[in-house]
Short mmCIF file of C-alpha atoms in Angstrom, two decimals:
data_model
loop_
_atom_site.label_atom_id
_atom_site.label_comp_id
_atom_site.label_asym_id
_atom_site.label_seq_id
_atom_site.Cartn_x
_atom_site.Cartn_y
_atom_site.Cartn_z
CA UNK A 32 34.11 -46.20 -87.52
CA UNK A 33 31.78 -45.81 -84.64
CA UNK A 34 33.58 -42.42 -83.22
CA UNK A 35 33.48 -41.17 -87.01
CA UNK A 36 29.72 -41.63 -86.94
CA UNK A 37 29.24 -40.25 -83.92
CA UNK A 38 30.63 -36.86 -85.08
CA UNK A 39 28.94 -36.36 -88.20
CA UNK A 40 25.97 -36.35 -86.24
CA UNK A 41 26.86 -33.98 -83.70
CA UNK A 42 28.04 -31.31 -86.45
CA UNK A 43 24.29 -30.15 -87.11
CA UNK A 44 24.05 -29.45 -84.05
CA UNK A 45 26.39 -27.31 -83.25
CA UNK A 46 25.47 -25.43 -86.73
CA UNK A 47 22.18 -24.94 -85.35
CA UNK A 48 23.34 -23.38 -82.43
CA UNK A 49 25.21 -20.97 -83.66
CA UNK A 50 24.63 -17.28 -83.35
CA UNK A 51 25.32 -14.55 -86.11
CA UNK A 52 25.94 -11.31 -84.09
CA UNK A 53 26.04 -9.28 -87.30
CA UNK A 54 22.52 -9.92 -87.82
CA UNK A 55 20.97 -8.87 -84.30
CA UNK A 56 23.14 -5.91 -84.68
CA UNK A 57 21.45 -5.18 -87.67
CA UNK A 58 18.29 -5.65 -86.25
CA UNK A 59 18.52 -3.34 -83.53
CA UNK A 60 19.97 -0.71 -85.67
CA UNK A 61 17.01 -0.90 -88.14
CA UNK A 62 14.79 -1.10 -84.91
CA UNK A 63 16.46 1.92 -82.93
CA UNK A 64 13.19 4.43 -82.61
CA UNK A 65 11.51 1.55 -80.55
CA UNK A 66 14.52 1.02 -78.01
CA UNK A 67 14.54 4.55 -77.99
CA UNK A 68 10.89 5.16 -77.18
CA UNK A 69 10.69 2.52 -74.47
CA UNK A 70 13.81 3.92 -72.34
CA UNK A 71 11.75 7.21 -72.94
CA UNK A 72 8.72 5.45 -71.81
CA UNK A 73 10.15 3.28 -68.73
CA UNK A 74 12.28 6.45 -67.54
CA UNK A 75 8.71 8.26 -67.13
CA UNK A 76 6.99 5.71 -65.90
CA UNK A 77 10.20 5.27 -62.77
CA UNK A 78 10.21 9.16 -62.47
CA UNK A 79 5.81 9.26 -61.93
CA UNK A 80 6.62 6.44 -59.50
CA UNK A 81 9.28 8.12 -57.33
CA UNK A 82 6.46 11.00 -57.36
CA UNK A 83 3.96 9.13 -56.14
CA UNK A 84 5.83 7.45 -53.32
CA UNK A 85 5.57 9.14 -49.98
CA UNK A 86 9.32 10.02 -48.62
CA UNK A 87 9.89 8.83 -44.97
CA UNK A 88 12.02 10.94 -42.27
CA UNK A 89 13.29 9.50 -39.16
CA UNK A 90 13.83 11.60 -35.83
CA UNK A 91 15.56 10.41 -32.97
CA UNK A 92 15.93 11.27 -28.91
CA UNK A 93 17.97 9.62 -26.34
CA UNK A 94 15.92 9.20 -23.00
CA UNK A 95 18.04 8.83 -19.59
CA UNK A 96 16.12 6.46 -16.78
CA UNK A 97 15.80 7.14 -13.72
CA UNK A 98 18.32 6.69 -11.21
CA UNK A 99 16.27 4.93 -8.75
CA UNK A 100 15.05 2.64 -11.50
CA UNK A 101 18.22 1.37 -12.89
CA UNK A 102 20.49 1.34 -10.69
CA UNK A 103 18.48 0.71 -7.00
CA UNK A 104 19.70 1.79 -3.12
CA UNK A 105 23.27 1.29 -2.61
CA UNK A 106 22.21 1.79 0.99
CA UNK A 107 21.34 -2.13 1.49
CA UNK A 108 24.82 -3.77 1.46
CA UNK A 109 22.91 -7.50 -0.57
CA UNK A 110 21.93 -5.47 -3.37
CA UNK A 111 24.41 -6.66 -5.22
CA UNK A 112 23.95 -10.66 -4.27
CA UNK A 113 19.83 -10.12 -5.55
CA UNK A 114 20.88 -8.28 -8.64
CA UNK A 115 23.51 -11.60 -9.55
CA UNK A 116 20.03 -12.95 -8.78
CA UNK A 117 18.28 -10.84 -11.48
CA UNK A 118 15.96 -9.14 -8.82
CA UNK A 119 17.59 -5.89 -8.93
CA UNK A 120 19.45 -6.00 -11.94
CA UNK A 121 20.17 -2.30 -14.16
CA UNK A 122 19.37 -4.49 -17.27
CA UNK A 123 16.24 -5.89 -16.54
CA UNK A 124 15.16 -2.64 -15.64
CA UNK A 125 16.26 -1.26 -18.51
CA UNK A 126 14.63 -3.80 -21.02
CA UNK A 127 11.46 -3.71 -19.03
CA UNK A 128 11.28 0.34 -19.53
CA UNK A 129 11.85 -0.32 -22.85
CA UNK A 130 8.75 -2.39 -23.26
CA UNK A 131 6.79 0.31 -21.41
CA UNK A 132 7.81 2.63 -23.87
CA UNK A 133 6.65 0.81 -26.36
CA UNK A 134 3.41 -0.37 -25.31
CA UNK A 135 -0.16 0.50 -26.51
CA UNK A 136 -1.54 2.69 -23.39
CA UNK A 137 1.53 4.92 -23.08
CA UNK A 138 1.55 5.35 -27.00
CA UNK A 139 -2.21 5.67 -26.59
CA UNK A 140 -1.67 9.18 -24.40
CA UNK A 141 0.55 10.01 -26.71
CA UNK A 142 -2.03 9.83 -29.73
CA UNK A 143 -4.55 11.39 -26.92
CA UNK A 144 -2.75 14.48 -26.39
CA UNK A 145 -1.51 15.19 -29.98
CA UNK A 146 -4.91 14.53 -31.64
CA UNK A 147 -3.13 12.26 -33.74
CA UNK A 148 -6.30 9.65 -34.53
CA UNK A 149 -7.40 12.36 -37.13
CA UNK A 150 -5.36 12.90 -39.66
CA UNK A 151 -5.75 14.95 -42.83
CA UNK A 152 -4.72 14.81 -46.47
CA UNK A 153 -5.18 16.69 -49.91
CA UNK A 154 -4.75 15.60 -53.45
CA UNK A 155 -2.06 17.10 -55.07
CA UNK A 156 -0.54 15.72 -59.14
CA UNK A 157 1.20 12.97 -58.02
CA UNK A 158 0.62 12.15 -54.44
CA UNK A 159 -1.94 12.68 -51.50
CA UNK A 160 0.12 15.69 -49.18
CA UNK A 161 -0.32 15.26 -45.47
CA UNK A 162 -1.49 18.22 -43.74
CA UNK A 163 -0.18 17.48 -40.51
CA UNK A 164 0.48 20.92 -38.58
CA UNK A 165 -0.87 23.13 -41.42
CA UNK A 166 -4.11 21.82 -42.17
CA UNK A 167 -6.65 24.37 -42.78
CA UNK A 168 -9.17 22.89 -41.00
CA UNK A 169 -9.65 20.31 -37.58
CA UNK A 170 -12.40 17.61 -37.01
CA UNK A 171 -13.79 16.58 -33.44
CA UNK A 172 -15.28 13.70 -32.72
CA UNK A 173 -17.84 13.67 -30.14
CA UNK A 174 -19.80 11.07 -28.33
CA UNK A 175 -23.64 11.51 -26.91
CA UNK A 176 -22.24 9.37 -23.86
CA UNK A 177 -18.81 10.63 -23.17
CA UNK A 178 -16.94 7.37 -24.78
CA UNK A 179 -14.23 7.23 -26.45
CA UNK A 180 -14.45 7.09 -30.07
CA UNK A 181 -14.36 3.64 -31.57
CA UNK A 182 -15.41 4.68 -35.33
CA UNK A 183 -13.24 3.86 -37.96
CA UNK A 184 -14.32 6.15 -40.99
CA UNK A 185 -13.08 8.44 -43.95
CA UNK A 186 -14.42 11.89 -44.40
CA UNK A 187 -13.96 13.88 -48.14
CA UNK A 188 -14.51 17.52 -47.28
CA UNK A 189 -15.09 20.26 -49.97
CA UNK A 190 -14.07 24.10 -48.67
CA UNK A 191 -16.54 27.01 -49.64
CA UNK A 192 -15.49 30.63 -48.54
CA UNK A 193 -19.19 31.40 -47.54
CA UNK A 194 -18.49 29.57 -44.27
CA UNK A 195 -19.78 26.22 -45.37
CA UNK A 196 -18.42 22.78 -46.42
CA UNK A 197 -19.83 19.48 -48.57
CA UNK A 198 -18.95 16.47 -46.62
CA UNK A 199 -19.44 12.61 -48.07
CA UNK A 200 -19.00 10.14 -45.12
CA UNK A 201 -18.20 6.85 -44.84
CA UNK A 202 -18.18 3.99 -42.23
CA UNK A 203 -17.40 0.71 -43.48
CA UNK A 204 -17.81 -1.38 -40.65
CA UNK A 205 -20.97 -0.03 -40.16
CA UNK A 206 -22.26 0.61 -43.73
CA UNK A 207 -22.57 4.06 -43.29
CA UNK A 208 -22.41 6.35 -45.83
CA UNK A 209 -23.73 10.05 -45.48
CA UNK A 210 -23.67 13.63 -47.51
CA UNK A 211 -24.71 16.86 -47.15
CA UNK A 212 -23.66 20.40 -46.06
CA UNK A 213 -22.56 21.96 -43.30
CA UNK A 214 -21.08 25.27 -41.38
CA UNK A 215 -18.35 25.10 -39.50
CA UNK A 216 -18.86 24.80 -36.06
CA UNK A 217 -22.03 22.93 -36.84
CA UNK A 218 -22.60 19.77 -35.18
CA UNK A 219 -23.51 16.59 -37.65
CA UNK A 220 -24.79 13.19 -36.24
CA UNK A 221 -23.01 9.73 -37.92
CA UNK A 222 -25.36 7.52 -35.87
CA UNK A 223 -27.22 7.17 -33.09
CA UNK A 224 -24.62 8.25 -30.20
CA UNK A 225 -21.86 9.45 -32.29
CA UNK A 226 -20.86 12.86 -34.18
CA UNK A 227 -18.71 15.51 -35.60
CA UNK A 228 -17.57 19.00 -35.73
CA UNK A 229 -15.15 20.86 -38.42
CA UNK A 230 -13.65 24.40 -37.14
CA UNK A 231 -11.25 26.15 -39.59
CA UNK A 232 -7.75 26.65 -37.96
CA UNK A 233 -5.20 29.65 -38.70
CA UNK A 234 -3.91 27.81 -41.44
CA UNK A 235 -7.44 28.71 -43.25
CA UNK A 236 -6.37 30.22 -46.67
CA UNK A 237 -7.99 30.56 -50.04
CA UNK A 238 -5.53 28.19 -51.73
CA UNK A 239 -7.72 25.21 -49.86
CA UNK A 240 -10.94 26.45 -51.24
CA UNK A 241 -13.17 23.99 -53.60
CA UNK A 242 -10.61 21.48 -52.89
CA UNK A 243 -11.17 18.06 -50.86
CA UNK A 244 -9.40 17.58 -47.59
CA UNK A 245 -9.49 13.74 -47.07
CA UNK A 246 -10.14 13.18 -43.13
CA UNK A 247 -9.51 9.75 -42.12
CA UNK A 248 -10.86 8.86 -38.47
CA UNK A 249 -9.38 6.13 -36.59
CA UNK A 250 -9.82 4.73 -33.01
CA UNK A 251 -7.08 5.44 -30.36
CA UNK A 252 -5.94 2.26 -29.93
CA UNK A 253 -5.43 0.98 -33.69
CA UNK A 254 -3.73 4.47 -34.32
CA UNK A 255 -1.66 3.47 -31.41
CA UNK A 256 -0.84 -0.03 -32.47
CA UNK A 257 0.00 1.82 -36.35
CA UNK A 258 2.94 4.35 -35.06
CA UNK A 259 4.30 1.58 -32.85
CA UNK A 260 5.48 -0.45 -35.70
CA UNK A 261 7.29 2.68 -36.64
CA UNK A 262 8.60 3.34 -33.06
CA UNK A 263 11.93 1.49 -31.90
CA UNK A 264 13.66 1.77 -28.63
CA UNK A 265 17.53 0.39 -27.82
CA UNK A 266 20.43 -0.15 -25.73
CA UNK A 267 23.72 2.09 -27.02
CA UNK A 268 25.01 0.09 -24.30
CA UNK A 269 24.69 -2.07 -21.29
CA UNK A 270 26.85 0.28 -19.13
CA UNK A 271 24.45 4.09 -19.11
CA UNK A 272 20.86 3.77 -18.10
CA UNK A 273 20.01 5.30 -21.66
CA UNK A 274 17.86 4.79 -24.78
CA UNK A 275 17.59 5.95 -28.07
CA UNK A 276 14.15 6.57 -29.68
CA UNK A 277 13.83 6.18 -33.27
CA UNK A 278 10.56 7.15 -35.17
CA UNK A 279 9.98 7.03 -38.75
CA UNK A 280 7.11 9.10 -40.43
CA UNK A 281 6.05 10.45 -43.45
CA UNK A 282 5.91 13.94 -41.74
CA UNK A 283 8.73 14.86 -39.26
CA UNK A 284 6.78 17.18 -37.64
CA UNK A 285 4.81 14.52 -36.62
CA UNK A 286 7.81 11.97 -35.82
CA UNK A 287 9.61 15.07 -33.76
CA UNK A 288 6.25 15.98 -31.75
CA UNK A 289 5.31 12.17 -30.98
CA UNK A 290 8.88 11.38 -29.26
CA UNK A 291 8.33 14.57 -27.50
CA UNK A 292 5.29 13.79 -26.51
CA UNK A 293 5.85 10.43 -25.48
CA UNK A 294 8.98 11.35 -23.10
CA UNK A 295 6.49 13.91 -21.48
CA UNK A 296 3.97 11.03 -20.93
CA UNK A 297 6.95 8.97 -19.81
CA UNK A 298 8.04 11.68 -17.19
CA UNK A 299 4.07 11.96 -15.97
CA UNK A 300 3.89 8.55 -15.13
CA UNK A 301 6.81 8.48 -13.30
CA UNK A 302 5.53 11.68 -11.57
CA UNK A 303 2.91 9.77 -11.00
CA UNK A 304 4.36 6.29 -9.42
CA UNK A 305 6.12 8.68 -6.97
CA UNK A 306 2.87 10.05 -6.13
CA UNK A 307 1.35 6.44 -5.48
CA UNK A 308 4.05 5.86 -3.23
CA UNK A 309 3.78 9.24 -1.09
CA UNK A 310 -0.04 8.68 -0.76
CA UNK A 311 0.47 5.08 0.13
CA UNK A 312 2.59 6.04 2.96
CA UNK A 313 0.85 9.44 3.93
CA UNK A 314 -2.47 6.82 5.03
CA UNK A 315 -0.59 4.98 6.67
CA UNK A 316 1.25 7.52 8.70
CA UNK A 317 -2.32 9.47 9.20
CA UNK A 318 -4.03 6.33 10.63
CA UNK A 319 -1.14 5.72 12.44
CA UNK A 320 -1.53 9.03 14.25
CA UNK A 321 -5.07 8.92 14.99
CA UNK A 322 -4.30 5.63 16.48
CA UNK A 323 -1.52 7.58 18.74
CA UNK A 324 -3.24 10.26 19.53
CA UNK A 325 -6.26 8.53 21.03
CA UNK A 326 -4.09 6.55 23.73
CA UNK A 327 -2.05 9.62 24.64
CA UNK A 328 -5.27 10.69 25.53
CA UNK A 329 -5.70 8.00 27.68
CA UNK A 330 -2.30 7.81 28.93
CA UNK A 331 -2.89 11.60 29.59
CA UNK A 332 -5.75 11.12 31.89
CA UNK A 333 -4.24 8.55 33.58
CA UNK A 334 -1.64 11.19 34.61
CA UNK A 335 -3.96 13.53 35.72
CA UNK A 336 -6.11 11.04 37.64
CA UNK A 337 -2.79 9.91 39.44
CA UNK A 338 -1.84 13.18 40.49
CA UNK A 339 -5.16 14.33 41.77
CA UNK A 340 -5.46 10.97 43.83
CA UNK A 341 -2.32 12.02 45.38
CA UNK A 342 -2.07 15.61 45.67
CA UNK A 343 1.17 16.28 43.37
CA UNK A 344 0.56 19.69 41.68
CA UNK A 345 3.26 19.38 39.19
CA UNK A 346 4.46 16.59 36.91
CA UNK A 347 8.20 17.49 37.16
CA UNK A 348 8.41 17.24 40.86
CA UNK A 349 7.58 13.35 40.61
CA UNK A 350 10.19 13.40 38.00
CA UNK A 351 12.64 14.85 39.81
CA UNK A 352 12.25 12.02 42.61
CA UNK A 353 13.55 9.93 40.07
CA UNK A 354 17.33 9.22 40.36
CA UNK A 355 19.38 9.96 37.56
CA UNK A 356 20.36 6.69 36.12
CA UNK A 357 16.60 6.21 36.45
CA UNK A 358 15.53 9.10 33.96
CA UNK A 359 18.66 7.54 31.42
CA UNK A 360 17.18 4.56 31.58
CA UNK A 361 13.68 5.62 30.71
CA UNK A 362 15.06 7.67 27.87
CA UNK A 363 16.58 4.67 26.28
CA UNK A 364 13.75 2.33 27.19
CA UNK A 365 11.46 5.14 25.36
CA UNK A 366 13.13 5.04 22.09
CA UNK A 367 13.12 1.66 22.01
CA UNK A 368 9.40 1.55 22.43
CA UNK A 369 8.86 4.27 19.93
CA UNK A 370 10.91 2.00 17.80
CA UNK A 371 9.48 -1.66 18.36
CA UNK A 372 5.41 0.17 17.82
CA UNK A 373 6.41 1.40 14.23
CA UNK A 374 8.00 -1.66 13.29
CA UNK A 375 5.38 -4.05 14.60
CA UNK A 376 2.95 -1.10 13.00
CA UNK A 377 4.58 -2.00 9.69
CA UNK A 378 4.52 -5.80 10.53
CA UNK A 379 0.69 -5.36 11.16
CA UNK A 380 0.24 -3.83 7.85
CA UNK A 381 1.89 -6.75 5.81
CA UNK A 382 0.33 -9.33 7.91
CA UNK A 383 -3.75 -7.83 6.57
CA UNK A 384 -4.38 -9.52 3.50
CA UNK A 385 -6.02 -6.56 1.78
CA UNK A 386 -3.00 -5.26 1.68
CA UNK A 387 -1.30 -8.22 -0.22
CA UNK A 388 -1.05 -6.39 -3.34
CA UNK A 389 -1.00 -2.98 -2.36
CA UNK A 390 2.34 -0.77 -2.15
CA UNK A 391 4.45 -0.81 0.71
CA UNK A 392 5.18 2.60 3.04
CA UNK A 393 8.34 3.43 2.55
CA UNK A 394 10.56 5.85 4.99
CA UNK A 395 8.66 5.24 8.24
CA UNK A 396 10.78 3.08 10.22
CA UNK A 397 14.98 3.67 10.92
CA UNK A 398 16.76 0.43 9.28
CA UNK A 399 18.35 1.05 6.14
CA UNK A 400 18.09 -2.52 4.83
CA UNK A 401 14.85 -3.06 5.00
CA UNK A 402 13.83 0.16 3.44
CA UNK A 403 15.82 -0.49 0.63
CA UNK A 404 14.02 -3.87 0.25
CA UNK A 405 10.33 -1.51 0.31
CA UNK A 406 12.05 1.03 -2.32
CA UNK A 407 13.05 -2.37 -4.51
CA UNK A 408 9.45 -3.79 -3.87
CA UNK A 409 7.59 -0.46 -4.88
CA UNK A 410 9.62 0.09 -7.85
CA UNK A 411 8.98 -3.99 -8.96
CA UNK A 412 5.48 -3.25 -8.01
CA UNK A 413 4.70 -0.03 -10.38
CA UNK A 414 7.31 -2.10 -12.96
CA UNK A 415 4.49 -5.24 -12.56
CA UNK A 416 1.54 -3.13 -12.95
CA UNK A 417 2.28 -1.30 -15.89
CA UNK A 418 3.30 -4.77 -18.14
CA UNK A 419 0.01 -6.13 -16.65
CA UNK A 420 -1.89 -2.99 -18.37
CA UNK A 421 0.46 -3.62 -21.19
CA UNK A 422 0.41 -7.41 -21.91
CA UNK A 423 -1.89 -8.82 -19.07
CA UNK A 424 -1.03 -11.69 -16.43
CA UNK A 425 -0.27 -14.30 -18.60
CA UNK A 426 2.20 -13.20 -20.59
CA UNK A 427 5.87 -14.77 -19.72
CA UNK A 428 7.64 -11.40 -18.84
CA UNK A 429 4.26 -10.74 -16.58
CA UNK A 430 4.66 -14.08 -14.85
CA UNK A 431 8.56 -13.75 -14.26
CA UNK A 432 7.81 -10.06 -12.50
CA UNK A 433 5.22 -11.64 -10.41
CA UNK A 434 7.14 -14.34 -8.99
CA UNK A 435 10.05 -11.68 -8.07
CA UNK A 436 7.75 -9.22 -6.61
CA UNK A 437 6.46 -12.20 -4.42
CA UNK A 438 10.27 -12.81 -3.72
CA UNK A 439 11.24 -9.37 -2.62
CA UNK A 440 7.77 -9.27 -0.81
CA UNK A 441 8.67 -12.42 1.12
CA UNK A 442 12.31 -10.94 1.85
CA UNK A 443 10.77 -7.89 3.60
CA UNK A 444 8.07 -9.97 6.11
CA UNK A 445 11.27 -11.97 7.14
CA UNK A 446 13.60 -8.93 7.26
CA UNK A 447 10.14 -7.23 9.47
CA UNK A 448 10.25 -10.08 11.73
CA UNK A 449 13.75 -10.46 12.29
CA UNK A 450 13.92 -6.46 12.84
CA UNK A 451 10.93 -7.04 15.78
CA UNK A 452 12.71 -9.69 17.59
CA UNK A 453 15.78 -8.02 18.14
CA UNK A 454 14.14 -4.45 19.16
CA UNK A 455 12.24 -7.14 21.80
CA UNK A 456 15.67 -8.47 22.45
CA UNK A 457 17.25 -5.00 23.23
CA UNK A 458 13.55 -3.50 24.85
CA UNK A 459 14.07 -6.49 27.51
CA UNK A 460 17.89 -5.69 28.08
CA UNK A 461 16.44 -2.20 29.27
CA UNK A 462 13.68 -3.63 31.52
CA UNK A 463 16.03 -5.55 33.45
CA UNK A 464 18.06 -2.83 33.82
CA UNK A 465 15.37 -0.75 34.94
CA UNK A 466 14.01 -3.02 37.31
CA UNK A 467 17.12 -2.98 39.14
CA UNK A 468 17.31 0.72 39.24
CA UNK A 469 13.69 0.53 40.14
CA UNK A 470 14.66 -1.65 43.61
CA UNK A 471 17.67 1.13 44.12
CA UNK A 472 14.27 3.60 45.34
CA UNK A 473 13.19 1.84 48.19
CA UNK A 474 12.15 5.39 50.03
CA UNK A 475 10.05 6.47 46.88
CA UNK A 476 6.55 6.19 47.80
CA UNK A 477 3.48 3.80 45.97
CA UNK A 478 2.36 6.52 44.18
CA UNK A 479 5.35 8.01 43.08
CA UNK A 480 5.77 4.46 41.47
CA UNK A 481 3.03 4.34 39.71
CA UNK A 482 3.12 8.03 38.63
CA UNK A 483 6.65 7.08 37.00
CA UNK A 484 4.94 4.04 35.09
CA UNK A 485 2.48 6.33 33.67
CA UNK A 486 4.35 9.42 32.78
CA UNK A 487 7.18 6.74 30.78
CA UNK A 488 3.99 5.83 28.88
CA UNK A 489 3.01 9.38 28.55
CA UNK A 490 6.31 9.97 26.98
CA UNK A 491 6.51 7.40 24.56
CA UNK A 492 3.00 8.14 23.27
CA UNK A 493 4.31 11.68 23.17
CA UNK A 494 7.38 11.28 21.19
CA UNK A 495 5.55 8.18 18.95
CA UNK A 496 3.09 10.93 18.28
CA UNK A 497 5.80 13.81 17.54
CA UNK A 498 8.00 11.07 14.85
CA UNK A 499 4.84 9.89 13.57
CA UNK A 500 3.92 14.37 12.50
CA UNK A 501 7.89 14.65 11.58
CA UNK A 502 7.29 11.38 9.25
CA UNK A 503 4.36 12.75 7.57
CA UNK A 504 5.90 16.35 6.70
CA UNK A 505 8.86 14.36 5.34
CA UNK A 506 6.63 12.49 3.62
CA UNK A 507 4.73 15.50 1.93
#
């Protein structure tokens, strides 16, 4: 009885929920000019929007790294143990190039050299066209100081064929809002220390005439910061030292010419690091030889003095008093002297503490492994600097390049130091050896002695001096 009851009051339910198809059919038959008129209506209204909307192109370039960047000196045989360390390691290079490629102050020469912190549209029926390498006209900004500009502002420019154009300004920031006319080539003040100038360009035709050009200014960094977000830089793989460049732009003139550019500005600093490295070690070779060349001109006149005292005309016939195990001797002895003064030369410069943070000179002394640790220092070095200009000193990546340029900094003092101690080691091995062949002359007279003590250190100045000239032209 209960179940019965139960479904008797369920059945107006499911009569209330049910749906006569016939009907809505008929509906939307009776109704058909309205269905009709809104596809009409939404089909226009999808077809203005695809108008409006700005297209986007994307150009692409591979760049290949340098060789001495990503890959180091094979020449020092514990490259490989510091790059399991992640000193020296092709990927780390790698990822930190890419983060100089995409930071603000190379982007920023980029948007420099390509003018790109002007840029200029007109209105067309649906959309605003970008004029970008066809503009009829070109904007310079100017400052009364010779600063760079920092103005944000817009700039609606009406074209006359009489040589003269309406301009309505606008500097939000500022609350700046100006109008007038003006010829080209004329020079109009925005404030106090900053102003303009509008040239017409070869693209000048009468099709732009009465019609606004819609300038919009921005500062060099902002316009930076903007085309980074549309700038990526990868990895194809982790074997090549190679990287794509993808830029997306609503012009692809613009996308094409701003990889271009920034590979060019890429290749100039490089250029450039090179150059800090060659000047670096050109003042120290050229204070190196002024030191030189003053005491061979002491040594010098020590010779002379010596030979007036005691009547010996000519150099070579004290030299050839000398036995002939002697003169080996002294040749050895002198190369080892050149040696030892370069390398405690380059121990001197670490050691000053203005030098701390300066590059290293690189090429100047004859030991493969520790110029290898100077090329890996320099290269760290320019790495360190440019994320510091990038990110500053306290950003993680910064911090973890600092504590491995200290690293590699430390390994070439010790590497120095070991280097002097054995030259000393080998330089005293040749003393003692001389001495004894020094006893063998017991018939040589006092002066012809001494005359041999000076002339060595004539020689060793000498040929210091001549390596020291050979370094430098290497060097150059």
């Amino acid at each position: 009885m209960e179940n019965q009851l139960n479904n008797n009051v369920r059945r107006p339910e499911q009569e209330e929920t049910t749906i006569d198809i016939r009907e809505i059919l008929f509906m939307v038959l009776h109704n058909w000019w309205i269905f009709l008129i809104s596809m009409v209506v939404c089909g226009a209204i999808a077809f203005i929007a695809a108008k409006m909307q700005a297209p986007t192109y994307e150009e692409s370039a591979m760049i290949l790294i340098r060789d001495e960047k990503a890959g180091g000196s094979s020449a020092f045989e514990g490259s490989a143990l510091f790059e399991d360390l992640g000193m020296f390691g092709k990927g780390l290079v790698l990822e930190n190039e890419i983060y100089v490629l995409q930071s603000t102050p190379i982007m920023s020469k980029v948007v420099d050299k390509l003018n790109l912190q002007v840029n200029y549209q007109v209105n067309t029926v649906f959309k605003k066209k970008d004029l970008y390498g066809e503009c009829p006209i070109n904007l310079t900004m100017m400052n009364k100081k010779g600063m760079p500009n920092e103005l944000s502002m817009k700039v609606e420019v009406l074209l006359h064929g009489d040589g003269t154009y309406n301009y309505t300004l606008e500097v939000p920031k500022q609350k700046i809002e100006l109008s007038g006319t003006a010829q080209y080539g004329e020079i109009v003040d925005v404030d106090s220390l900053n102003c303009f100038s509008i040239d017409e360009t070869g693209f000048f035709a009468e099709e732009y005439l009465d019609k606004s050009i819609i300038i919009s200014v921005t500062p060099t960094y902002n316009r930076a910061k903007d085309i980074l977000k549309n700038l990526t830089v990868t990895r194809p793989d982790k074997i090549t030292g190679i990287l794509n460049l993808n830029m997306k732009d609503s012009n692809p003139l613009r996308a094409r010419r701003i990889l271009d550019t920034l590979i060019a500005v890429y290749n100039e600093d490089a250029i450039t690091d090179k150059n800090k490295i060659a000047q670096n070690t050109e003042d120290f070779i050229v204070n190196r030889i002024h030191l030189i060349y003053g005491e061979l001109e002491n040594v010098d006149e020590q010779v002379a003095n010596l030979m007036a005292e005691n009547q010996i005309t000519d150099a070579a016939t004290a030299a050839s008093l000398i036995a002939t195990e002697g003169v080996r001797s002294n040749e050895e002895l002198n190369a080892v002297e050149v040696e030892l003064a370069m390398v405690q030369f380059l121990q001197k410069h670490l050691a000053d503490p203005s030098n701390k943070d300066a590059l290293l000179p690189g090429g100047v002394i004859n030991d493969a492994g520790v110029n290898t640790l100077i090329s890996n220092y320099n290269t760290q070095k320019l790495e360190y600097d440019k994320v510091v200009n990038s990110s500053g000193v306290n950003n993680p990546t910064t911090k973890n390049l600092r504590r491995s340029l200290e690293d590699t900094r430390e390994a070439v003092v010790r590497s120095v130091d070991n280097l002097v101690e054995t030259i000393k080691i080998k330089r005293g091995s040749l003393l003692r050896r001389e001495k004894i062949t020094k006893s063998k002359i017991t018939s040589t007279p006092q002066q012809q002695k001494e005359l041999q003590d000076v002339t060595r250190q004539q020689a060793i100045k000498q040929e210091l001096y001549l390596y020291l000239l050979k370094k430098r032209e290497e060097n150059a």
